[in-house]
Coordinates of C-alpha atoms and ligand atoms in Angstrom, one line a residue:
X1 CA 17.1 21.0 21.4
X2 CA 17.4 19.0 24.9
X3 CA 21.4 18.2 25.5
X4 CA 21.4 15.0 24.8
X5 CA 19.8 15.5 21.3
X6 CA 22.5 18.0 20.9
X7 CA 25.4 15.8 21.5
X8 CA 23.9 13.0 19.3
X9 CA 23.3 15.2 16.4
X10 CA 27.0 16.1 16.7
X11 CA 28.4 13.3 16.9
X12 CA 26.5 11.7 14.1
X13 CA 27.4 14.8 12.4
X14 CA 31.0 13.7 12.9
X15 CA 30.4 10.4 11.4
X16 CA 29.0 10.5 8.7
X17 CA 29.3 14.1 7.6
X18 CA 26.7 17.1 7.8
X19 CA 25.2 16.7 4.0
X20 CA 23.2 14.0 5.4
X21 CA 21.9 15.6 8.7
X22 CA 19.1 18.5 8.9
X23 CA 17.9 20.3 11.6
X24 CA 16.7 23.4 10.2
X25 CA 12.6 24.2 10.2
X26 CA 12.3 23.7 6.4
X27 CA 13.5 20.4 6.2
X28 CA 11.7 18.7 8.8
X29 CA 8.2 20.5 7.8
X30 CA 9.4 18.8 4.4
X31 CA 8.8 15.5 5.8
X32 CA 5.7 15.8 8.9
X33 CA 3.6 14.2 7.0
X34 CA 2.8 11.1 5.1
X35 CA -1.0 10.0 3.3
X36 CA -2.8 10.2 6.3
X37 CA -4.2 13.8 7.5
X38 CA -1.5 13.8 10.2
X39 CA 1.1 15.9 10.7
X40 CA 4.4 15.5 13.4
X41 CA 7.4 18.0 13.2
X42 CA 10.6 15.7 13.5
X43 CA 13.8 16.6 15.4
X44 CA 16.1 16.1 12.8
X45 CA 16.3 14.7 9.4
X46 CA 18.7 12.2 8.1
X47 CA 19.5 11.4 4.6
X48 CA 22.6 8.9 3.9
X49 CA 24.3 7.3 1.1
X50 CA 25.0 4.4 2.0
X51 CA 24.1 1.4 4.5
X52 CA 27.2 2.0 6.7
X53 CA 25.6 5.4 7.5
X54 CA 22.7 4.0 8.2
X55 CA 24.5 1.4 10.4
X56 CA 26.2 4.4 12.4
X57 CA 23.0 6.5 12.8
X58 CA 21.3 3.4 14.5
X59 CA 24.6 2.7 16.9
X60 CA 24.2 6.2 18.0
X61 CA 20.8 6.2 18.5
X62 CA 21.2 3.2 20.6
X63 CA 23.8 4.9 22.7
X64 CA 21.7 7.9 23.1
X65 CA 18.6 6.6 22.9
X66 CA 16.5 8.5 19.8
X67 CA 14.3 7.7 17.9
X68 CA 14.4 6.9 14.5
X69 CA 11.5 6.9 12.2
X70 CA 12.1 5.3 8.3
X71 CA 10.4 6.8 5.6
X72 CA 10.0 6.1 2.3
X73 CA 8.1 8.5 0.5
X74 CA 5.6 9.0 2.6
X75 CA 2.1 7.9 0.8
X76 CA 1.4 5.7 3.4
X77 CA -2.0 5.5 4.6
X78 CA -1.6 4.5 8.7
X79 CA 0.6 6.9 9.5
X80 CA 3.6 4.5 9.9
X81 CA 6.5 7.1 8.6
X82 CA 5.4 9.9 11.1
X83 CA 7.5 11.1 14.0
X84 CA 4.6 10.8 16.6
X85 CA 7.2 10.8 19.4
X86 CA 9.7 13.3 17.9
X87 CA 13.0 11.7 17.2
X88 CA 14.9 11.8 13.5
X89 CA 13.3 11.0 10.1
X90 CA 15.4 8.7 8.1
X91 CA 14.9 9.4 4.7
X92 CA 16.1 7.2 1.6
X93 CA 15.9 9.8 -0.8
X94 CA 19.7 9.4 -1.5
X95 CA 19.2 5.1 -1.8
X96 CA 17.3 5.0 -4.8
X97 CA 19.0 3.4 -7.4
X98 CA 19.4 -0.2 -9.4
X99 CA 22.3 -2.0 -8.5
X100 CA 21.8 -4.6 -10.7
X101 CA 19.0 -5.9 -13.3
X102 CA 20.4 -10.2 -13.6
X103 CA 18.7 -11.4 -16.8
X104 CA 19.7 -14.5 -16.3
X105 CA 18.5 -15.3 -13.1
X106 CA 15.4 -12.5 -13.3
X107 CA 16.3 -10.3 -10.3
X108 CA 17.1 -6.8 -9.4
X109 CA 18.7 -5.8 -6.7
X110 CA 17.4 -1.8 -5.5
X111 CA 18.1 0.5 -3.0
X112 CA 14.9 0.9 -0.6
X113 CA 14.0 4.7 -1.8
X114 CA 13.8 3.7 -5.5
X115 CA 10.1 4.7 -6.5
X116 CA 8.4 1.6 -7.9
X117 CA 7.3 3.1 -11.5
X118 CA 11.0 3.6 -12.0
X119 CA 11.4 0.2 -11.6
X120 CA 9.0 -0.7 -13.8
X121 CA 10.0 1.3 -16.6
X122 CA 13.5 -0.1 -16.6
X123 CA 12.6 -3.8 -16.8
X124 CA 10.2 -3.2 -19.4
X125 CA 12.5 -1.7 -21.6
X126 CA 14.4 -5.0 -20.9
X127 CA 10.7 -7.3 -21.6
X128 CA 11.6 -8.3 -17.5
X129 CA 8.4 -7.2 -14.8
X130 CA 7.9 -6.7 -11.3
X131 CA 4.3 -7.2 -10.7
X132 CA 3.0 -5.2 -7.8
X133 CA 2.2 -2.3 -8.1
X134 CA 0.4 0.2 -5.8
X135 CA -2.3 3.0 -6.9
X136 CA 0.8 5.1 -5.3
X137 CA 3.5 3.1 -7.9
X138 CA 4.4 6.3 -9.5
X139 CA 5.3 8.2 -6.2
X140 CA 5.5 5.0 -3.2
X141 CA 9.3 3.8 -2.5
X142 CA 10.3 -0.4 -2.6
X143 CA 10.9 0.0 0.7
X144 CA 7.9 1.5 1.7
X145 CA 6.3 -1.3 -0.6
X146 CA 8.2 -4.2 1.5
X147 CA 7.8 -2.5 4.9
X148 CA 3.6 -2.3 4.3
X149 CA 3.7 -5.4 1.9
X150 CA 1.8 -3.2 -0.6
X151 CA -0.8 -4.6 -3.1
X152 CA -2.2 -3.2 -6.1
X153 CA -4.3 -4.1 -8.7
X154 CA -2.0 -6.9 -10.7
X155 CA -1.8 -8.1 -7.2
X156 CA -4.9 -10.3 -7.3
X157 CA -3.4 -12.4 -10.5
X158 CA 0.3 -12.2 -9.4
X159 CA 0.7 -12.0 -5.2
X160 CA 1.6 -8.8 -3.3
X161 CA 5.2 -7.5 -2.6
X162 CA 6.4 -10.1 0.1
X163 CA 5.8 -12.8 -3.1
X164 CA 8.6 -10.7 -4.9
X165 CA 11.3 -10.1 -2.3
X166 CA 13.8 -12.9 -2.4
X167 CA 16.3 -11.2 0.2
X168 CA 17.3 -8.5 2.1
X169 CA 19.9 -6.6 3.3
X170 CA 18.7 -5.1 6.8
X171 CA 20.1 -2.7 9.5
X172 CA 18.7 -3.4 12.9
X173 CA 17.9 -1.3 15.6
X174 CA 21.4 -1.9 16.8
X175 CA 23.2 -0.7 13.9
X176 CA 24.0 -4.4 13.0
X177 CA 23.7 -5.4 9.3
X178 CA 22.2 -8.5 8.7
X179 CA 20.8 -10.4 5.4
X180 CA 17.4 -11.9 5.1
X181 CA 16.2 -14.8 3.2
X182 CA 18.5 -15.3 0.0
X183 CA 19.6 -14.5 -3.5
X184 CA 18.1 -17.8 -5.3
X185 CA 14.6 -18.5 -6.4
X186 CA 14.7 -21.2 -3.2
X187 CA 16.0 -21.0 0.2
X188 CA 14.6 -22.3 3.3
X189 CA 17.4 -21.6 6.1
X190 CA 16.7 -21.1 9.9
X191 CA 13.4 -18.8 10.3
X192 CA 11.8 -16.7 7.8
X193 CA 13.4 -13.5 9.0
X194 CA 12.6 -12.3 5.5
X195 CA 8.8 -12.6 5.8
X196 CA 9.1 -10.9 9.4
X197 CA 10.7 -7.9 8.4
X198 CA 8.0 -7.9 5.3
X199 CA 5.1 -5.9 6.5
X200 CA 6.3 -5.4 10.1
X201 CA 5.9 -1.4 9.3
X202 CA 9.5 -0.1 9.8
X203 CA 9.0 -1.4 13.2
X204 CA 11.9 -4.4 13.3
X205 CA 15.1 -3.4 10.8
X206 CA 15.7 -1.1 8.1
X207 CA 15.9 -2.4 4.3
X208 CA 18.7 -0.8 2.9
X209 CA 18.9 -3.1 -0.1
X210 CA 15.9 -6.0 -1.8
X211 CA 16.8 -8.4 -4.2
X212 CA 13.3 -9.3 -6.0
X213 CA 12.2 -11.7 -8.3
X214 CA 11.0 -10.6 -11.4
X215 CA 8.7 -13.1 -14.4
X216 CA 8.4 -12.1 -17.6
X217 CA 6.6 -8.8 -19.2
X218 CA 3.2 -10.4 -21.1
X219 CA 3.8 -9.6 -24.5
X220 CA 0.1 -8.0 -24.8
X221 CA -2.6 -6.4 -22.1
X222 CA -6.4 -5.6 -23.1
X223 CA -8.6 -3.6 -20.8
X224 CA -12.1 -4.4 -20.2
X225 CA -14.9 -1.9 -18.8
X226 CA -18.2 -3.7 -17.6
X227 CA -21.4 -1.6 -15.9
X228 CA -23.6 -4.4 -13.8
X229 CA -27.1 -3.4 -12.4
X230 CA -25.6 -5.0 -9.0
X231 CA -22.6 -7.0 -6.8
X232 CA -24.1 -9.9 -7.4
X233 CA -24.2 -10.3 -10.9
X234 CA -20.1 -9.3 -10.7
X235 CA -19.4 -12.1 -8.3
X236 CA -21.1 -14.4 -11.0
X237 CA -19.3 -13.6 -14.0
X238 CA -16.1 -13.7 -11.8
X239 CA -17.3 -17.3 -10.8
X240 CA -17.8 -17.5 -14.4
X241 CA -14.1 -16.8 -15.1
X242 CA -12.8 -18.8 -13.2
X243 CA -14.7 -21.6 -14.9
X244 CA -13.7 -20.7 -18.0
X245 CA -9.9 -21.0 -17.1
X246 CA -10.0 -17.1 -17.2
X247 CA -7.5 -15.5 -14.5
X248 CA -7.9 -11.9 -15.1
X249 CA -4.7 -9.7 -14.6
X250 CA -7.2 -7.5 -13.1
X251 CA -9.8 -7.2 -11.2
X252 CA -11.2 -3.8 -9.9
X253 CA -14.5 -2.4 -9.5
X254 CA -16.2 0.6 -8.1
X255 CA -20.0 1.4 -6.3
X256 CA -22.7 3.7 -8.1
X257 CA -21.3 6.4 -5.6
X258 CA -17.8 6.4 -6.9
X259 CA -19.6 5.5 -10.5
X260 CA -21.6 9.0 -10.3
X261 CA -18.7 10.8 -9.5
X262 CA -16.7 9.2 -12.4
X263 CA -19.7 10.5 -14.8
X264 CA -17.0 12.9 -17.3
X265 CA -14.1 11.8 -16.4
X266 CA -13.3 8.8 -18.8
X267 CA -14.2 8.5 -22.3
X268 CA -16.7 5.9 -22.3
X269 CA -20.4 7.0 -21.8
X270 CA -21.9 5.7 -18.5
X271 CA -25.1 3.7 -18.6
X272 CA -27.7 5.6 -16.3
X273 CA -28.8 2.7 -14.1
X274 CA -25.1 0.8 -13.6
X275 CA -24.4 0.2 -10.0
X276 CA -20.9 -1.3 -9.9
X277 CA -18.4 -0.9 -12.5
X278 CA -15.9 -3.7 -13.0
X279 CA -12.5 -2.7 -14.6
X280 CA -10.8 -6.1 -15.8
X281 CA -7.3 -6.3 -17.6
X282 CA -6.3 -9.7 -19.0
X283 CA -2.4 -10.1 -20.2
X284 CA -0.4 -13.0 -21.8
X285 CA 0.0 -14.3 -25.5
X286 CA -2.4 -12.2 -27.8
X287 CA -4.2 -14.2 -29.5
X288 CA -4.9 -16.3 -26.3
X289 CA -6.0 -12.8 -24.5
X290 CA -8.5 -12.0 -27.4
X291 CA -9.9 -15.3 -27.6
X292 CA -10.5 -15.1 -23.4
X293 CA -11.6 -11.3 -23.5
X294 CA -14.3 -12.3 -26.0
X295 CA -15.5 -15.0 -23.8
X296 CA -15.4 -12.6 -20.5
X297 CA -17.3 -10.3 -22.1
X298 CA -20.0 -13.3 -23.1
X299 CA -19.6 -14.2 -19.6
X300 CA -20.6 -10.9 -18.6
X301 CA -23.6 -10.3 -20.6
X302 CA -24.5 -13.4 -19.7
X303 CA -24.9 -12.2 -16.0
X304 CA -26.9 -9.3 -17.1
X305 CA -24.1 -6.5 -17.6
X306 CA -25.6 -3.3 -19.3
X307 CA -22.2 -2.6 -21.6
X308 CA -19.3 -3.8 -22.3
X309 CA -16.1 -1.6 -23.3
X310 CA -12.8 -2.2 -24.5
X311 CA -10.0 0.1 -23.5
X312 CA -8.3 -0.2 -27.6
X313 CA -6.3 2.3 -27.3
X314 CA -3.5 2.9 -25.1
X315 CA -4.1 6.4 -24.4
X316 CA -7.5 5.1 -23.4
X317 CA -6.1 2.7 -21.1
X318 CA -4.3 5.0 -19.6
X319 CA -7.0 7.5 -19.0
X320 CA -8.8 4.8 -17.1
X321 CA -6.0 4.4 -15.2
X322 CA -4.9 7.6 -14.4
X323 CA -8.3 8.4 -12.9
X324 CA -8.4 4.3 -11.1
X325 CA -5.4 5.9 -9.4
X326 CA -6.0 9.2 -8.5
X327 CA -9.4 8.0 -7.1
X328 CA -8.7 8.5 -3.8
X329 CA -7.4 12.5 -4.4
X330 CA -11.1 12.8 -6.6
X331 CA -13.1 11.7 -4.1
X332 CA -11.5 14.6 -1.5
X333 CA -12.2 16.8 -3.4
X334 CA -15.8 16.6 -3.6
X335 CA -16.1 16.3 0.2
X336 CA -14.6 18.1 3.7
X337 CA -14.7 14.4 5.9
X338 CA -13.1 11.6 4.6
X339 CA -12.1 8.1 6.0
X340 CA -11.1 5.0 4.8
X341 CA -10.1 1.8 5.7
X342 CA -9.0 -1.1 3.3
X343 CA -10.8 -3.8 4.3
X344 CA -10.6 -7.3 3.5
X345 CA -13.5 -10.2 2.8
X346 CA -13.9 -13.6 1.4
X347 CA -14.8 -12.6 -2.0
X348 CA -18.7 -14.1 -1.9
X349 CA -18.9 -12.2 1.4
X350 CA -18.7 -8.7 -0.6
X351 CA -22.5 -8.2 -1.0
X352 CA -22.9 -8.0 2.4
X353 CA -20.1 -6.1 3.3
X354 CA -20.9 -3.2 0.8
X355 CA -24.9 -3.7 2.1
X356 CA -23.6 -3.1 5.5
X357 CA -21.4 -1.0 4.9
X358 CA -24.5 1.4 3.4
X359 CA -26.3 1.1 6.4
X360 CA -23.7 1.8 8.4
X361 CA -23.2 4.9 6.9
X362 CA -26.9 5.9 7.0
X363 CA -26.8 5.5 10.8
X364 CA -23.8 7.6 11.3
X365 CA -24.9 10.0 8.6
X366 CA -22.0 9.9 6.0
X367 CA -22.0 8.8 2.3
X368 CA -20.2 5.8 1.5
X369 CA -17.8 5.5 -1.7
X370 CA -16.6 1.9 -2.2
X371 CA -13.9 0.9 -4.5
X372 CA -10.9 -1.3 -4.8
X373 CA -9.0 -4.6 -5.8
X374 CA -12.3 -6.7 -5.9
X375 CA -10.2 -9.9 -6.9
X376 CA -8.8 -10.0 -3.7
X377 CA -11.4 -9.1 -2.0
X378 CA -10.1 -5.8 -1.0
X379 CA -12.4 -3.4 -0.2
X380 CA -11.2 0.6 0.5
X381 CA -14.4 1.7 2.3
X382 CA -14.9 5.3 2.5
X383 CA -17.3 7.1 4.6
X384 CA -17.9 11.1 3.9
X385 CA -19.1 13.9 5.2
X386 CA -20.0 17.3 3.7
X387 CA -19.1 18.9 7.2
X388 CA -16.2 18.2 9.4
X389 CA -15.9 18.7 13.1
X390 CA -15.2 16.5 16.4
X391 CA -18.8 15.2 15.9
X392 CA -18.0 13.6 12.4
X393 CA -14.6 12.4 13.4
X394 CA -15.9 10.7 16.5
X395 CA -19.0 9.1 14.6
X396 CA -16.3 8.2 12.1
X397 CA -14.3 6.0 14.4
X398 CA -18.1 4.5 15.7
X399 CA -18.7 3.6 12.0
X400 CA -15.0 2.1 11.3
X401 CA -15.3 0.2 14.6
X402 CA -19.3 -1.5 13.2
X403 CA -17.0 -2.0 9.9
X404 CA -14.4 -3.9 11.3
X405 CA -17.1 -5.8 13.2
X406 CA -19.0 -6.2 10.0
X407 CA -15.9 -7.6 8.4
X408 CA -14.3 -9.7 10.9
X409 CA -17.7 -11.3 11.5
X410 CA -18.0 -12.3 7.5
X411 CA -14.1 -14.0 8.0
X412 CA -12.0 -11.1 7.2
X413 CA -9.7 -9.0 8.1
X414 CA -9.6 -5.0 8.9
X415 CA -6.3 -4.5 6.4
X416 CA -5.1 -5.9 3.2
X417 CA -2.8 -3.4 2.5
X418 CA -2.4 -0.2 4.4
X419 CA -1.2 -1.5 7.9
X420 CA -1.5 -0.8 11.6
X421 CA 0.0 2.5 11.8
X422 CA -1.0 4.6 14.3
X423 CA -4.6 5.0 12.5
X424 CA -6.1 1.0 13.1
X425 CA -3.6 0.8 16.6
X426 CA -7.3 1.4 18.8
X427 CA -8.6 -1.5 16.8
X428 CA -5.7 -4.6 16.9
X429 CA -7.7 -6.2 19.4
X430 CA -10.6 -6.4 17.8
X431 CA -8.9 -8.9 14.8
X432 CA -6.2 -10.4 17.0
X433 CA -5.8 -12.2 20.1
X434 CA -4.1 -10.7 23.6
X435 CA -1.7 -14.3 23.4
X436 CA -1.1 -13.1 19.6
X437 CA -0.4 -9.5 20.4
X438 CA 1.7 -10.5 23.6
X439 CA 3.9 -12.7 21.3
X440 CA 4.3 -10.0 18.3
X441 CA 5.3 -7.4 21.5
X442 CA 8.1 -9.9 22.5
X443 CA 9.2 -10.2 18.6
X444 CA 9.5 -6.5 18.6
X445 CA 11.5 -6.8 21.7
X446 CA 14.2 -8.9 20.8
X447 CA 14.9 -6.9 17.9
X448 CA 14.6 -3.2 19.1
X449 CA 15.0 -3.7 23.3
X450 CA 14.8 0.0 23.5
X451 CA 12.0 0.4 21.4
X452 CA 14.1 3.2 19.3
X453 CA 13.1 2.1 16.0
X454 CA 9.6 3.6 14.9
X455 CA 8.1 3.3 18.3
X456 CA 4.6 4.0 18.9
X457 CA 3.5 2.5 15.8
X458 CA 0.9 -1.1 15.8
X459 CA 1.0 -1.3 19.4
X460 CA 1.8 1.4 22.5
Ligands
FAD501 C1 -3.1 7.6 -3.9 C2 -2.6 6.5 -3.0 C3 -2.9 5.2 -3.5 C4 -2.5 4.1 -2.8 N1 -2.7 2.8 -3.3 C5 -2.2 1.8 -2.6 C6 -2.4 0.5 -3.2 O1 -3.1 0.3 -4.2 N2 -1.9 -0.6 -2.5 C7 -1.2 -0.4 -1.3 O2 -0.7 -1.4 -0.8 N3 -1.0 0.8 -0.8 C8 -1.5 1.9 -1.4 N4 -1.3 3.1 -0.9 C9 -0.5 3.3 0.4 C10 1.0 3.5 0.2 O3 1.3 4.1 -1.0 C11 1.7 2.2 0.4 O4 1.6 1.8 1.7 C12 3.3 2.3 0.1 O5 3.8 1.0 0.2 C13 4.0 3.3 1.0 O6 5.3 3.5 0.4 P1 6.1 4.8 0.9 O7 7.4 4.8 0.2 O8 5.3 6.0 0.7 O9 6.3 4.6 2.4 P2 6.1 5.6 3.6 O10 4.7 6.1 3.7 O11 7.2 6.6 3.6 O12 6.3 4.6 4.8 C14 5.4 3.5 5.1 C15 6.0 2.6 6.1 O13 7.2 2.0 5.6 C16 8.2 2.2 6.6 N5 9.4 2.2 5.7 C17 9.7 3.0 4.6 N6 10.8 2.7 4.1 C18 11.4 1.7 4.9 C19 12.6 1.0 4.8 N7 13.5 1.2 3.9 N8 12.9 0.1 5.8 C20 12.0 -0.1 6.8 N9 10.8 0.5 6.9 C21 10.5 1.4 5.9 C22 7.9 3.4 7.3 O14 8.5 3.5 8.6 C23 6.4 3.3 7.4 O15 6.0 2.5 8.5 C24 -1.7 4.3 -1.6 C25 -1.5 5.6 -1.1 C26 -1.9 6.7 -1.8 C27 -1.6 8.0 -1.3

C-alpha cells in the first residue's frame, strides 16, 4: 500500500472505527466484480452505518485524494460499481433498512442498500406498492436502482425509478450532506438536483437515504402467454390494446431463439412454428381485469396468435417469472460469448431493429437472442458465440457499434436501462453531442472537482 493510502486508511480508521474498514485479500475479492464479466481488485473496502461515516470517508478522501467507488449490490450491467482505478469500495451492505413506511402520505423512506424485493414484500403485506422493479429485484439495491434509474417489466405501465423517488438525502464528493427534491408529492424549488443525481451512475453524490412514492397494490394480477407467427402481428394487437382502453401492466416478449431455448422450461406446451412470445400481465379491480383479459386475448387472435395461455395459478405465474428473470443466467449457459446491450426504439420501429439486428449477427457470425420490456420499447440484444477469443470479442464491439447505428438511426437510443459504465463509454459519442458531453463534463466538475467519486466511469 503506497503512503499516502496508508495514512488515509488510518485515519479513516480513527474516525469511524475499524468494523467498517477492510483491507484484507478476502474482502476486496468479495466485491471485484459486478454483472458485467469484469473484474478490479479494490484497495480497501468500506462499510458504514450511518451517513455521517459516509460524510467523513468522503472529507478524507478529498484531503487525500482516493477514490471512492459506491456499490450497491453489484448486478449492474456497465460496470459502474467497479474499482477500475483502484481506490475504496463503498459498500451499503450495513444501510439497508426501512426507516419509515407513511400510510398516510404513501411513502417510505429506505436506506440505499435495501434490496428492492424486500421492499416490496413489506408494502404488500401493508396493500401499499412500489412499482419498479428490475429482473435483478430480488438481489439489486434502491440505490443501485436510483443511481442506474432501473426499469423492469411494470415499468412500461407505471414509469421507471426516477418516477418514484420524491427526495434524497445525498453526500457529495466533499463529504457535504445535502437533500434533493422533497418529502411531498409536489415540489418544484431551485433545479432538479433530484433528477441529476437519478441516473448519473454514482458519478455525482452518494444516496444515503430515498424517500419514494408509493400507489396502491391492485387488488388482482392475471398473466397472459401469447405465441405469434411474427413482430408484426405483436405490434398490432398492442395497437389493438391500446384501442381498446387496455394498458397492460406488462408487456414482455421474447424471439424464436430465446423461445427454442425456453422449450421445457415452463409449463405450457410451445407451438412448433411461434416466433415471438408475448408475456402480458394486466392488474387492477377483478372483474374489470377479466373482462379486459378476455378482450386481449380476442385482440390477439384476431392478429393471428397461434395460442393463448393464462397463467391461473400462482405457482404458474411464478414459474414464468422465475425463468423471465433468470433469462439472462439461461442463455450463458448455453453459450461461451455473450454480449448485450439494452437498447431502445420507438415501439413501431422494433421489426426492423430485431431484422437488423439478425443480419447483423449473420455478418459477424454470432446468434442473436432478443428479449425484453417490449412496451417500452426496450430491447436487450444479445449476440453469441459458441467460441470465445479476441476475434469474437472484437467482432462483438463491430456488431454493437452497427447496433447502435441501427438504433440511433430508427430514433432511439443505445440504453434504457443499464447505463454508460465503462462498457458503452467508447460509444457516448455516437448518441450524444461533443456541446452535450462538454456540458455533462462541467456538471460532473462542479460537483466532484477532483474527480474522486467513481471516476473513470461515462466519460475518461
Ligand atoms: C439478472 C439481471 C437482470 C437485470 N434486469 C434489469 C432490469 O430489468 N432493469 C434494469 O434496469 N436493470 C437490470 N439489471 C441491471 C442491474 O440489476 C440494475 O442496474 C440495478 O439497478 C443495479 O443495482 P445494484 O444494487 O446491483 O447496483 P450496483 O451494480 O452495485 O451499482 C450500479 C451503479 O450504481 C451506483 N450506486 C450504487 N449504490 C449507490 C448509492 N447509494 N449512491 C450512489 N451511487 C450508487 C454504483 O456506483 C454503480 O455505478 C439486471 C441485472 C441482472 C444481473
Amino acid at each position: 500500500m503506497e503512503k499516502n493510502f496508508t495514512q488515509f486508511i488510518e485515519e479513516l480508521i480513527q474516525q469511524i472505527g475499524e468494523k467498517h474498514v477492510y483491507t484484507d485479500e478476502e474482502r476486496r475479492e468479495a466485491y471485484n466484480f459486478d454483472g458485467t464479466d469484469y473484474r478490479y481488485l479494490p484497495e480497501a473496502v468500506v462499510e458504514p452505518a450511518t451517513t455521517e461515516q459516509i460524510s467523513k470517508l468522503m472529507k478524507l478522501a478529498t484531503k487525500y485524494k482516493i477514490a471512492v467507488i459506491p456499490r450497491g449490490t453489484g448486478t449492474g450491467l456497465s460496470g459502474g460499481a467497479l474499482a477500475t482505478n483502484g481506490g475504496v469500495i463503498l459498500s451499503f451492505l450495513k444501510m439497508n433498512k426501512i426507516i419509515e413506511i407513511d400510510e398516510v402520505n404513501m411513502t417510505a423512506r429506505v436506506q440505499p442498500g435495501l434490496i428492492n424485493l424486500h421492499l416490496h414484500e413489506a408494502l404488500a403485506e401493508k396493500g401499499l406498492y412500489y412499482p419498479p422493479d428490475p429482473a435483478s429485484y430480488d438481489t439489486s439495491s434502491i440505490g443501485g436502482n436510483i443511481a442506474e434509474d432501473a426499469g423492469g417489466p411494470h415499468c412500461y405501465k407505471y414509469g421507471t425509478t426516477r418516477d418514484y423517488i420524491l427526495g434524497m438525502e445525498v453526500v457529495l464528493p466533499n463529504g457535504e450532506i445535502i437533500r434533493t427534491g422533497v418529502k411531498t408529492r409536489k415540489g418544484v424549488v431551485g433545479y432538479d438536483l433530484n433528477n441529476l443525481i437519478i441516473s448519473s451512475e454514482g458519478t455525482l453524490g452518494i444516496v444515503t437515504e430515498a424517500v419514494l412514492r408509493l400507489i396502491p397494490l391492485p387488488q388482482n394480477i392475471m398473466t397472459m402467454l401469447v405465441f405469434f407467427p411474427n413482430i408484426e402481428n405483436v405490434i398490432a394487437s398492442m395497437t389493438g390494446f391500446s384501442k381498446n382502453r387496455i394498458v397492460p401492466g406488462t408487456m414482455e416478449f421474447m424471439d424464436k431463439a430465446c423461445v427454442d431455448l425456453l422449450r421445457g422450461r415452463i409449463q405450457f406446451t410451445i407451438p412448433d412454428e411461434t416466433q415471438v412470445l408475448m408475456i402480458i400481465e394486466l392488474d387492477g379491480e377483478s372483474s374489470e381485469i377479466e373482462k379486459q383479459m378476455e378482450t386481449a386475448g380476442e385482440i390477439c387472435f384476431e392478429n393471428e396468435a397461434f395460442d393463448v395461455f393464462l397463467a391461473d395459478s400462482s405457482h404458474k405465474r411464478q414459474g414464468l417469472w422465475d425463468v423471465r428473470r433468470s433469462f439472462r443466467e439461461i442463455i450463458k449457459e448455453t453459450v461461451k460469448y455473450k454480449r448485450a446491450e439494452d437498447v431502445v426504439v420507438p415501439i413501431s420501429k422494433i421489426p426492423e431493429l430485431l431484422a437488423g439486428n439478425y443480419a447483423i449477427a449473420e455478418k459477424y457470425d454470432f446468434v442473436s437472442y432478443n428479449y425484453g420490456h417490449l412496451g417500452d420499447g426496450n430491447v436487450h440484444a444479445n449476440m453469441t458465440n459458441m467460441v470465445k477469443n479476441d476475434d469474437v470479442i472484437r467482432r462483438g464491439h463491430h456488431a454493437f457499434k452497427e447496433v447502435f447505428e441501427l438504433t440511433l438511426n430508427l430514433g432511439g437510443t443505445i440504453s434504457g436501462e443499464h447505463g454508460i459504465g465503462i462498457t458503452k463509454k467508447p460509444y457516448l459519442g455516437m448518441e450524444l453531442s461533443e456541446e452535450s458531453i462538454r456540458i455533462q463534463k462541467e456538471i460532473k466538475k462542479i460537483f466532484d472537482p477532483l474527480n474522486i467519486l467513481n471516476p473513470g466511469k461515462i466519460f475518461d
